[in-house]
PDB file of C-alpha atoms in Angstrom:
ATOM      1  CA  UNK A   1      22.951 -19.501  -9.772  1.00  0.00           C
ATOM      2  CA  UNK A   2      22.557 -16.354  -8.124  1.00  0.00           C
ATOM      3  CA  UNK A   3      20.790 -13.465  -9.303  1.00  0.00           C
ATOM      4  CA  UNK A   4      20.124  -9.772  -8.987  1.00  0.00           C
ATOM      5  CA  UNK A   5      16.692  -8.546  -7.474  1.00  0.00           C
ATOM      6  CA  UNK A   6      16.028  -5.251  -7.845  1.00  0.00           C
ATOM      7  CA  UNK A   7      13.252  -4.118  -4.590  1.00  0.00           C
ATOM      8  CA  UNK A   8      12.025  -0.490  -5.408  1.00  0.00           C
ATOM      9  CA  UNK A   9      13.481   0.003  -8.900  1.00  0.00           C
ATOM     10  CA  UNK A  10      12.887  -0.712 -12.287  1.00  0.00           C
ATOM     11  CA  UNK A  11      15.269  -2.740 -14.015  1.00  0.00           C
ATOM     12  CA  UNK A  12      15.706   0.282 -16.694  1.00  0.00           C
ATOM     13  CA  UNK A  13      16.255   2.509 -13.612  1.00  0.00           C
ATOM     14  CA  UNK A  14      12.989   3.934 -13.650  1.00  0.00           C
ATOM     15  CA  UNK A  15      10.562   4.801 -11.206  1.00  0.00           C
ATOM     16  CA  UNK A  16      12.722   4.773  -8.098  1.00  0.00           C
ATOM     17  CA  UNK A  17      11.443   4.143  -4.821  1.00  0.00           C
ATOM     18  CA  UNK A  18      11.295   7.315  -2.370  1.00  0.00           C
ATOM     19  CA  UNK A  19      11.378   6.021   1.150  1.00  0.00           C
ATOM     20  CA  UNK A  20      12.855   3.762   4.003  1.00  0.00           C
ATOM     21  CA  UNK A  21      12.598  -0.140   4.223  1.00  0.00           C
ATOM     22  CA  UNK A  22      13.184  -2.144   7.605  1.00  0.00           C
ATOM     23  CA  UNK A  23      12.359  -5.296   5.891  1.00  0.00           C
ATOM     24  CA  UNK A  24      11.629  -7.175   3.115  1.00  0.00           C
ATOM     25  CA  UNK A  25       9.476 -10.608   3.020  1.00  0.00           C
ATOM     26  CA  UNK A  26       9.258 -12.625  -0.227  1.00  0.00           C
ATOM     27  CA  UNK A  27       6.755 -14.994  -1.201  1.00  0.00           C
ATOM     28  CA  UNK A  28       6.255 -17.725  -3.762  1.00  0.00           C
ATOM     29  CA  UNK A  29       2.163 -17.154  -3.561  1.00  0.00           C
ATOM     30  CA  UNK A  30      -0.441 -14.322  -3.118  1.00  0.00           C
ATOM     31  CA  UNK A  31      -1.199 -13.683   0.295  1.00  0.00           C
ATOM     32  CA  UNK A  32      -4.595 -12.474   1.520  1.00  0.00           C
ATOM     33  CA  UNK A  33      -5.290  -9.380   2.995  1.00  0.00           C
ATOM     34  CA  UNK A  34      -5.581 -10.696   6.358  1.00  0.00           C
ATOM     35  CA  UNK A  35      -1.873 -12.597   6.107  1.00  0.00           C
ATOM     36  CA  UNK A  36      -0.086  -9.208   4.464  1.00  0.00           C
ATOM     37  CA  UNK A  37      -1.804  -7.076   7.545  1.00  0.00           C
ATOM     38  CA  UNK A  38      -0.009 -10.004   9.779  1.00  0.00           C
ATOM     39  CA  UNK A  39       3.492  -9.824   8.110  1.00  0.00           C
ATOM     40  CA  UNK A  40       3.266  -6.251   8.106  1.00  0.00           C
ATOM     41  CA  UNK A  41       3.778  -6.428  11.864  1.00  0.00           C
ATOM     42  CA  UNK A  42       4.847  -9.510  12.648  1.00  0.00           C
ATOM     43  CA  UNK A  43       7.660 -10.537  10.250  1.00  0.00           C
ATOM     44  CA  UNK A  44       8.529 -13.965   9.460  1.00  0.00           C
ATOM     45  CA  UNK A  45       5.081 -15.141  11.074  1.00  0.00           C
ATOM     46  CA  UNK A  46       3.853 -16.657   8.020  1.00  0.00           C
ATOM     47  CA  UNK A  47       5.961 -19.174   6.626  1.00  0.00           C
ATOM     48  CA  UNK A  48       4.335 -20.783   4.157  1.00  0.00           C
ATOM     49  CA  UNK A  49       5.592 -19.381   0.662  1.00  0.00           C
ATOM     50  CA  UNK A  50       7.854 -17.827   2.139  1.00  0.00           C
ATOM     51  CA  UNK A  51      11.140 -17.148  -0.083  1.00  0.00           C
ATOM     52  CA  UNK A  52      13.021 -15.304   1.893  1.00  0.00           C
ATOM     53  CA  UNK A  53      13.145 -12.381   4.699  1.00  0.00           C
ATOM     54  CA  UNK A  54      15.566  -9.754   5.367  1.00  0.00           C
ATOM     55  CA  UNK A  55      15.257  -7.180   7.810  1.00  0.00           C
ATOM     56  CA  UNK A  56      17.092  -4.691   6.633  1.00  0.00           C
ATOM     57  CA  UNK A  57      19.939  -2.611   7.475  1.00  0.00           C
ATOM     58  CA  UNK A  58      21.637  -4.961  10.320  1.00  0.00           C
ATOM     59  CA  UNK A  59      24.472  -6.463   8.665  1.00  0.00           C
ATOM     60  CA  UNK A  60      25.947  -6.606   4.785  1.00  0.00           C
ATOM     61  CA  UNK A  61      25.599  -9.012   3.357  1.00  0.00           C
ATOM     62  CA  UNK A  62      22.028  -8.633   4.682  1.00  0.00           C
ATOM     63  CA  UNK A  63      21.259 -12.419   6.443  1.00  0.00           C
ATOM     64  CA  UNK A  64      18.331 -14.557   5.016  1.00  0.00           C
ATOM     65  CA  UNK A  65      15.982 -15.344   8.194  1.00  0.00           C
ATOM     66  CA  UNK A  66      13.751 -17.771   5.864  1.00  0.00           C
ATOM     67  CA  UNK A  67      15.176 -21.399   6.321  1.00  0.00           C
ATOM     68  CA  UNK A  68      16.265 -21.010   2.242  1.00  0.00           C
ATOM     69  CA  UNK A  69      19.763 -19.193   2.915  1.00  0.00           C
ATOM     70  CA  UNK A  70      18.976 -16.381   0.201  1.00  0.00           C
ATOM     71  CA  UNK A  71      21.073 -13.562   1.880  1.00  0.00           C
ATOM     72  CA  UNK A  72      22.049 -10.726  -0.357  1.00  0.00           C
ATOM     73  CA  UNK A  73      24.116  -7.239  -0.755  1.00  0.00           C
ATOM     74  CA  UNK A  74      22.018  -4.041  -0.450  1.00  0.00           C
ATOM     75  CA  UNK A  75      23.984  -1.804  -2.917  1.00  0.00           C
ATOM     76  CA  UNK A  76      22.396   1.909  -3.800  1.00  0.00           C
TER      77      UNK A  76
END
């Protein structure tokens, strides 16, 4: 079943996100400070938890580098 998942925006519509994003990395856990510092410059480097990953802005629909084949449409 696929689903809708709305990164920098309310699902009312609210609150919209002001910025740029080169790529998204979703996990199924908390990660610790030490971990987000890591993924913040090495993407992909953690992989446990991980969901998906996207860098953004390559291709549509946007490819799914996690081994869990979640790519997606960036509409907006």
């Amino acid at each position: 079943m696929a689903l809708d998942l709305h990164i920098g925006q309310r699902s009312n519509g609210s609150d919209n996100f002001d910025g740029d994003l080169a790529c998204v990395q979703w996990f199924d856990r908390v990660l610790s400070i030490d971990e987000m510092d890591q993924v913040r410059w090495y993407p992909g480097s953690i992989t446990r938890g991980l969901i998906s990953l996207w860098p953004l802005g390559f291709a549509s629909p946007e490819p799914d580098y996690s081994p869990n084949g979640n790519s997606g449409i960036v509409t907006g």
